[in-house]
PDB file of C-alpha atoms in Angstrom:
ATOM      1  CA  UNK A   1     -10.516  19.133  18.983  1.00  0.00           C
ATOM      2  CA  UNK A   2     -14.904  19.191  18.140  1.00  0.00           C
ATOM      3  CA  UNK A   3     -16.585  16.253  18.788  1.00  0.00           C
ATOM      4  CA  UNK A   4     -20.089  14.805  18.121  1.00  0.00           C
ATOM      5  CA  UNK A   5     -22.295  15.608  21.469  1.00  0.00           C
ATOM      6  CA  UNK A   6     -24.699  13.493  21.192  1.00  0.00           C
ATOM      7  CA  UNK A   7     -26.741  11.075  18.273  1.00  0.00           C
ATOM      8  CA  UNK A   8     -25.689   7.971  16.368  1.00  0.00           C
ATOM      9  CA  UNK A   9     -22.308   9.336  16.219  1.00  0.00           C
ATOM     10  CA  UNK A  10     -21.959  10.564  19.898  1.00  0.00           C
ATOM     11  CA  UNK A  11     -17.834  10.780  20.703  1.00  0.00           C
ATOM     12  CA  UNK A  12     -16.891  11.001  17.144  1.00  0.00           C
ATOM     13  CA  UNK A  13     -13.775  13.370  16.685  1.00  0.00           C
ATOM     14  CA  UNK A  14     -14.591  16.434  13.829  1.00  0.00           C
ATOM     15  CA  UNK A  15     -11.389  17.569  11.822  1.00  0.00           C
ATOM     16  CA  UNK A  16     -10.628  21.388  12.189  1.00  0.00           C
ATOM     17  CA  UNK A  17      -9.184  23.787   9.376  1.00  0.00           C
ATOM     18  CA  UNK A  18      -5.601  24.242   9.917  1.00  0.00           C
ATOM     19  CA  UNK A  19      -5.477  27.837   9.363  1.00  0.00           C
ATOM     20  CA  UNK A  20      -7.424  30.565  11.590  1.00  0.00           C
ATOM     21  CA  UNK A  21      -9.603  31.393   8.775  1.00  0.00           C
ATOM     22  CA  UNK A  22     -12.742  29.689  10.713  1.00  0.00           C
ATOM     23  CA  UNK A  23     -13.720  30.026  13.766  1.00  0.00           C
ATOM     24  CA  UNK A  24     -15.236  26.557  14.838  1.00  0.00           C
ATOM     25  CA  UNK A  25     -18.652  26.350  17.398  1.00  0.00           C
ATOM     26  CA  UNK A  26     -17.077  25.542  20.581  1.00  0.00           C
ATOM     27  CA  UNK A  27     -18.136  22.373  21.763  1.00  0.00           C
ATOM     28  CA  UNK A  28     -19.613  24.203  25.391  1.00  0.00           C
ATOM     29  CA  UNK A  29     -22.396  26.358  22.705  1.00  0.00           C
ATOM     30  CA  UNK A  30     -23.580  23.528  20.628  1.00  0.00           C
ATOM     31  CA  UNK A  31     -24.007  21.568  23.779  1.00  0.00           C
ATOM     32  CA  UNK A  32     -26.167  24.685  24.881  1.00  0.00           C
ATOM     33  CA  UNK A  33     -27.802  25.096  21.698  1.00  0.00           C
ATOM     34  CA  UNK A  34     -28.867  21.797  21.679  1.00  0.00           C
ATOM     35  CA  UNK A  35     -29.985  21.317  25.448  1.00  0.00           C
ATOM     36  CA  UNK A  36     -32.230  24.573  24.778  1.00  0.00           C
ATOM     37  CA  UNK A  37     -33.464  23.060  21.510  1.00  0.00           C
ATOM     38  CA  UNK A  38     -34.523  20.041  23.306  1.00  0.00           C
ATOM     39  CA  UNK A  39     -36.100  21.363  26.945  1.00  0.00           C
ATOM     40  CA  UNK A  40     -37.198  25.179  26.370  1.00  0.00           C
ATOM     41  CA  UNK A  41     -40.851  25.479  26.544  1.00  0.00           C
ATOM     42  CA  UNK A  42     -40.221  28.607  24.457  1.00  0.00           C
ATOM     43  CA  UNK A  43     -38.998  26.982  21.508  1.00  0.00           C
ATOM     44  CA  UNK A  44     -41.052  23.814  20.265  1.00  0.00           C
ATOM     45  CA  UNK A  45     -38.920  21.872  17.587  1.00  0.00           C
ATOM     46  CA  UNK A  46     -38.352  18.538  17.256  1.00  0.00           C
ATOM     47  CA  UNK A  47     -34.607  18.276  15.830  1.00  0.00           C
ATOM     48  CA  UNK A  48     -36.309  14.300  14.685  1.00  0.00           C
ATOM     49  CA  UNK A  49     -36.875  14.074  10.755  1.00  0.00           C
ATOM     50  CA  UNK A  50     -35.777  18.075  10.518  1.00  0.00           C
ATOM     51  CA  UNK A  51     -34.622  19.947   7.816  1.00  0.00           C
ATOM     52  CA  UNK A  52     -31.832  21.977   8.847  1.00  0.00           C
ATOM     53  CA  UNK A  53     -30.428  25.128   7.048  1.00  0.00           C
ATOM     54  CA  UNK A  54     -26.310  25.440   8.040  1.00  0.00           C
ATOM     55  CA  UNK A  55     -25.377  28.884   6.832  1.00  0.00           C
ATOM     56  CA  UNK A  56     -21.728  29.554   7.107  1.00  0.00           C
ATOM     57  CA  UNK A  57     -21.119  25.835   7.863  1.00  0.00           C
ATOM     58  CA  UNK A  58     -17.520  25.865   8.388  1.00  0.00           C
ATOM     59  CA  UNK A  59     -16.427  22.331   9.190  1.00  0.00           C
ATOM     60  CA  UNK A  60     -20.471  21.462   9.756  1.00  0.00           C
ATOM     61  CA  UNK A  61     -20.611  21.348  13.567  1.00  0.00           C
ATOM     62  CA  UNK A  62     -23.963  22.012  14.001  1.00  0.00           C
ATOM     63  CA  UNK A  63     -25.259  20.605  10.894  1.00  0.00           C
ATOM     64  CA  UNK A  64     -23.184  17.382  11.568  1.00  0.00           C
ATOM     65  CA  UNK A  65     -24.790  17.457  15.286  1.00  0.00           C
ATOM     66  CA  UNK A  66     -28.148  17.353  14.120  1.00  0.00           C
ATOM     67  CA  UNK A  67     -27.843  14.908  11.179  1.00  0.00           C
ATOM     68  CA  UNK A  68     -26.405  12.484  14.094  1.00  0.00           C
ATOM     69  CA  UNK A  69     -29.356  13.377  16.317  1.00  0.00           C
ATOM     70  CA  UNK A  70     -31.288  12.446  13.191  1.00  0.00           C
ATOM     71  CA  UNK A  71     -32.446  15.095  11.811  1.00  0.00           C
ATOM     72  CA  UNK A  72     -34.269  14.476   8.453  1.00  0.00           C
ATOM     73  CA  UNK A  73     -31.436  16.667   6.264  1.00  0.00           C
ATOM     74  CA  UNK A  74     -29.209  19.115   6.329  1.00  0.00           C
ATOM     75  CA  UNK A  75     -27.955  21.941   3.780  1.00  0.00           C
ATOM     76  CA  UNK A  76     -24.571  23.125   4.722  1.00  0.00           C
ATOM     77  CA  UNK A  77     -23.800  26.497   3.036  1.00  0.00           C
ATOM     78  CA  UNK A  78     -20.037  27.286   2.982  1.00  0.00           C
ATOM     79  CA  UNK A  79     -17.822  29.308   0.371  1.00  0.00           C
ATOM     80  CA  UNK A  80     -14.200  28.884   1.538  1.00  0.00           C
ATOM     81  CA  UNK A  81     -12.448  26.499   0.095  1.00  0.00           C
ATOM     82  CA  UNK A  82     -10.409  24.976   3.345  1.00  0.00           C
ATOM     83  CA  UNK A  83     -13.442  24.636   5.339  1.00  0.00           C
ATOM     84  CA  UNK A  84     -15.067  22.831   2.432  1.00  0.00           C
ATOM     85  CA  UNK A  85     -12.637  20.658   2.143  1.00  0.00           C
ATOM     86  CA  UNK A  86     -12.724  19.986   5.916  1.00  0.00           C
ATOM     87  CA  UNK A  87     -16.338  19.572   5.604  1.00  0.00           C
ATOM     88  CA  UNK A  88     -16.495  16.822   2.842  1.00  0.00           C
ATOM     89  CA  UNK A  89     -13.867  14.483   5.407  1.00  0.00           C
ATOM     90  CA  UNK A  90     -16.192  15.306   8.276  1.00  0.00           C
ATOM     91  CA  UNK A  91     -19.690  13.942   6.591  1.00  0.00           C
ATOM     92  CA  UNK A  92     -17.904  10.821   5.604  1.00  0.00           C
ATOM     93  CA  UNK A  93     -19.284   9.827   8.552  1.00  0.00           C
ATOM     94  CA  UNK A  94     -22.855   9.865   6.542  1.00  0.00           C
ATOM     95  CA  UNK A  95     -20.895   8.746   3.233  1.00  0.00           C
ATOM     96  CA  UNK A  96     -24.189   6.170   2.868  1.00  0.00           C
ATOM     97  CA  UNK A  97     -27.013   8.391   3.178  1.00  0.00           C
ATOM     98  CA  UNK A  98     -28.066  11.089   1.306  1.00  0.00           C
ATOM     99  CA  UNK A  99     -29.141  13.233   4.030  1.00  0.00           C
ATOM    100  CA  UNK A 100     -26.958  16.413   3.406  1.00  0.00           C
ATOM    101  CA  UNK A 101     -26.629  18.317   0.368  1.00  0.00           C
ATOM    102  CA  UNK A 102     -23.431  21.182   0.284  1.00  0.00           C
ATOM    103  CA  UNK A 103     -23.730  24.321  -1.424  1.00  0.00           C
ATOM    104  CA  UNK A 104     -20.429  25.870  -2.222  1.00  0.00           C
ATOM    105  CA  UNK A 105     -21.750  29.528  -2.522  1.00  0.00           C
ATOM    106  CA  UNK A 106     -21.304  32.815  -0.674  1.00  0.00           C
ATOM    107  CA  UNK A 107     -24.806  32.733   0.946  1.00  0.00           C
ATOM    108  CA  UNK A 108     -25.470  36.410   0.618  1.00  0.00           C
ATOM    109  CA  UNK A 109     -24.799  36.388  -3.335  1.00  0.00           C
ATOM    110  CA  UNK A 110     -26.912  32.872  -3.687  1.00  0.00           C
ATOM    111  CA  UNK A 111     -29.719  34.421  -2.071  1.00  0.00           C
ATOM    112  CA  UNK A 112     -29.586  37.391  -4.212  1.00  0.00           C
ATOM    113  CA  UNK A 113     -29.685  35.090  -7.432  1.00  0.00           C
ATOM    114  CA  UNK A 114     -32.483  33.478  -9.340  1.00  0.00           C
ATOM    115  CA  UNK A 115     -31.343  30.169  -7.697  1.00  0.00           C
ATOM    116  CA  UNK A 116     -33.688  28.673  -5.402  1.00  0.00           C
ATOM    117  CA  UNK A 117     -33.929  25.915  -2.228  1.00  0.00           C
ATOM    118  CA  UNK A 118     -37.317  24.362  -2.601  1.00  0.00           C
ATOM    119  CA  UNK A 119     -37.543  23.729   1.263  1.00  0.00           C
ATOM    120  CA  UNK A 120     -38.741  25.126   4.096  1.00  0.00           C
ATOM    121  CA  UNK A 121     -36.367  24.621   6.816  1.00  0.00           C
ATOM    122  CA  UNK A 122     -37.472  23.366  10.872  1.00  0.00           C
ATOM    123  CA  UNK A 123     -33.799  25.616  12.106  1.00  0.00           C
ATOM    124  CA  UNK A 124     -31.599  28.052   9.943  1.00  0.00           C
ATOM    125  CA  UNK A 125     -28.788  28.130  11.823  1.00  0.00           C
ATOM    126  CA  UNK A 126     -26.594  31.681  11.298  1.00  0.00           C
ATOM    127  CA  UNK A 127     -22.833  31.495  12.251  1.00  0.00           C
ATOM    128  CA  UNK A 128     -20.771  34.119  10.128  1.00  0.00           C
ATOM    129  CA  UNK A 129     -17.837  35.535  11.125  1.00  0.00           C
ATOM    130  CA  UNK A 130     -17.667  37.658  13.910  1.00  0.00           C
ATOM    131  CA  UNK A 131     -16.548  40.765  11.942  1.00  0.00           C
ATOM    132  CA  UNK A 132     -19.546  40.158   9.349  1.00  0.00           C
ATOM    133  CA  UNK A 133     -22.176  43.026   9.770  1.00  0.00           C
ATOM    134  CA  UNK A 134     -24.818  42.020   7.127  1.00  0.00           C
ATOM    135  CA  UNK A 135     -26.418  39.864   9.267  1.00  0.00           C
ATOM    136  CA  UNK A 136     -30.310  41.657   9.051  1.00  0.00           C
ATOM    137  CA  UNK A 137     -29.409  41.500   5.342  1.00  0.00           C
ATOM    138  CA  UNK A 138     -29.344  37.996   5.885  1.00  0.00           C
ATOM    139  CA  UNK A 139     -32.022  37.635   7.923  1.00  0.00           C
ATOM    140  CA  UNK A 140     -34.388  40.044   5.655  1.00  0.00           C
ATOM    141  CA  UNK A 141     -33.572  37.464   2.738  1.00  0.00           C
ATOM    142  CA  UNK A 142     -34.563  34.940   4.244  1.00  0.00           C
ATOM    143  CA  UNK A 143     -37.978  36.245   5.669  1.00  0.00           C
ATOM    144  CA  UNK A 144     -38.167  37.612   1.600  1.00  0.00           C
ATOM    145  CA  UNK A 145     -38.021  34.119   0.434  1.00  0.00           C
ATOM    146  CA  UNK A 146     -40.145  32.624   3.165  1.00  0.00           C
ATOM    147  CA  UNK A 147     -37.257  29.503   4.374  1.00  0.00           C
ATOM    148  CA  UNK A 148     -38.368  29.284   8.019  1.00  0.00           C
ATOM    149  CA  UNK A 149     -41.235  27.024   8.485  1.00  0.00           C
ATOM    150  CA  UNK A 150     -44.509  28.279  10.369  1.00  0.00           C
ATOM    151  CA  UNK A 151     -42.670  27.389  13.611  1.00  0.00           C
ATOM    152  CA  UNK A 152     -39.521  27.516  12.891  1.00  0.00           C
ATOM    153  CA  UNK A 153     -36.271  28.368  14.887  1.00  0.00           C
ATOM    154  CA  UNK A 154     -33.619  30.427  13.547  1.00  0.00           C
ATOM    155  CA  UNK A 155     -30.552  30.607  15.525  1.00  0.00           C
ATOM    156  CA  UNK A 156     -28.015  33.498  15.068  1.00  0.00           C
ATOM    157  CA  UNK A 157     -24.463  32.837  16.499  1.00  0.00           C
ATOM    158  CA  UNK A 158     -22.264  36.322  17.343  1.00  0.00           C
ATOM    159  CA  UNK A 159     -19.627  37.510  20.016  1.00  0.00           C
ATOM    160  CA  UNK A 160     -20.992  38.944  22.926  1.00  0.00           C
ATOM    161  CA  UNK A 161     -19.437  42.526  22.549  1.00  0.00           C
ATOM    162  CA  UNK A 162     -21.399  42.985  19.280  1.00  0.00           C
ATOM    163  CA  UNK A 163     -22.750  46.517  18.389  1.00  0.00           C
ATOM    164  CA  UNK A 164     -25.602  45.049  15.444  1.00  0.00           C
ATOM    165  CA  UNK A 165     -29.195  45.417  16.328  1.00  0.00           C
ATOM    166  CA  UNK A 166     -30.838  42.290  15.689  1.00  0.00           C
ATOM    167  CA  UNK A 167     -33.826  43.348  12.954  1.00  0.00           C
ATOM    168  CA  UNK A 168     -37.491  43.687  14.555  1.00  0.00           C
ATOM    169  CA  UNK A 169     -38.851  41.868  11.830  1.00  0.00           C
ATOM    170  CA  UNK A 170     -38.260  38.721  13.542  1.00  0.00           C
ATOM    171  CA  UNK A 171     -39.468  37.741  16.895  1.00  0.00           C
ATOM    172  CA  UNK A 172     -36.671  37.058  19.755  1.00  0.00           C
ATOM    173  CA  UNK A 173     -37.494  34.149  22.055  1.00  0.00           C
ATOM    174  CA  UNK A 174     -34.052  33.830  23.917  1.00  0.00           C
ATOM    175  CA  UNK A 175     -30.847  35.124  24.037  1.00  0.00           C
ATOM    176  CA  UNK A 176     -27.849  33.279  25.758  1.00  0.00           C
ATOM    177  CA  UNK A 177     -24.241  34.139  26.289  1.00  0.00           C
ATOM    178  CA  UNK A 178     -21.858  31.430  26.635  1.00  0.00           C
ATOM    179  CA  UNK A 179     -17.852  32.519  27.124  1.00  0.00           C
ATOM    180  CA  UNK A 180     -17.574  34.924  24.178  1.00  0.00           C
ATOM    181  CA  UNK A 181     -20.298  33.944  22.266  1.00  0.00           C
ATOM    182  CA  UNK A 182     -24.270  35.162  21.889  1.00  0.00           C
ATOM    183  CA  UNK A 183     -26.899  33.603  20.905  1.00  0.00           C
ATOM    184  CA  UNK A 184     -30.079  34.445  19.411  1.00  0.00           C
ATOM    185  CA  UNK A 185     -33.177  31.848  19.234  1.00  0.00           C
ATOM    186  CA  UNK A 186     -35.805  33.497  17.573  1.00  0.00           C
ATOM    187  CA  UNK A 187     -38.918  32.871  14.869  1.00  0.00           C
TER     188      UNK A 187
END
């Protein structure tokens, strides 16, 4: 079971895929995530009125975290079609606002497209699978098309026991390792 941390929605249950297809952000990391986000003196974003960039949303944990903490908007980015699904129940919760937007695209092959987001984004928040190993390919793309505001926090989810070198083209302000997981807040 995922619940809502903290927000408008604070103690609200979040519906899980059935099948072990996802892996969902343990409750223990997004609380982590968050309390960094909020008290680090290294990172200085206010999650208040910010646009949010979910990449490999899954059943929108983190994106649903921050639209509850009221953030200004989120854009989840998820291509399987279970999670989806499992996405769409969970932001009924927001069924009167149009503060999310879903994009049901691979975000690799979007990003390689001629399609476009016309926003700049406060957090991009990178959670692939563990075994993905394109993540600089990601993170290169998104430099390319300029997505992370000025001062702006990316935040790149991955097991602890991962070989990949996170790229030098960004700047590394933290690193954390919760349980399994590490995670990268950089700009």
């Amino acid at each position: 079971m995922m619940r809502i941390i903290s927000g408008r929605f604070k103690g609200k249950k979040l519906l899980l895929p059935k099948d072990k297809n996802t892996r969902p952000l343990k409750d223990l990391v997004k609380e982590s995530i968050f309390n960094l986000l909020e008290h680090s003196k290294k990172i200085n974003v206010n999650l208040k009125g910010s646009t949010i960039l979910d990449l490999f949303s899954g059943c929108g944990s983190f994106g649903i975290e921050c639209l509850s903490r009221e953030s200004g908007c989120v854009y989840f980015f998820e291509n399987y079609f279970e999670a989806i699904k499992v996405l769409e129940k969970n932001l009924l919760l927001f069924k009167n606002e149009k503060k999310f937007q879903i994009f049901k695209d691979n975000c690799f092959e979007y990003f390689d497209s001629d399609k476009k987001i016309d926003k700049k984004f406060d957090i991009i928040f990178i959670d692939p699978p563990y075994k993905e190993m394109k993540i600089n390919m990601l993170i290169e793309k998104i430099i390319y098309r300029k997505l992370l505001k000025k001062d702006g926090i990316l935040i790149i989810h991955r097991h602890k026991k991962d070989k990949i070198v996170i790229t030098e083209k960004i700047n590394i302000l933290d690193t954390r390792t919760y349980g399994v997981s590490k995670v990268y807040f950089a700009n």
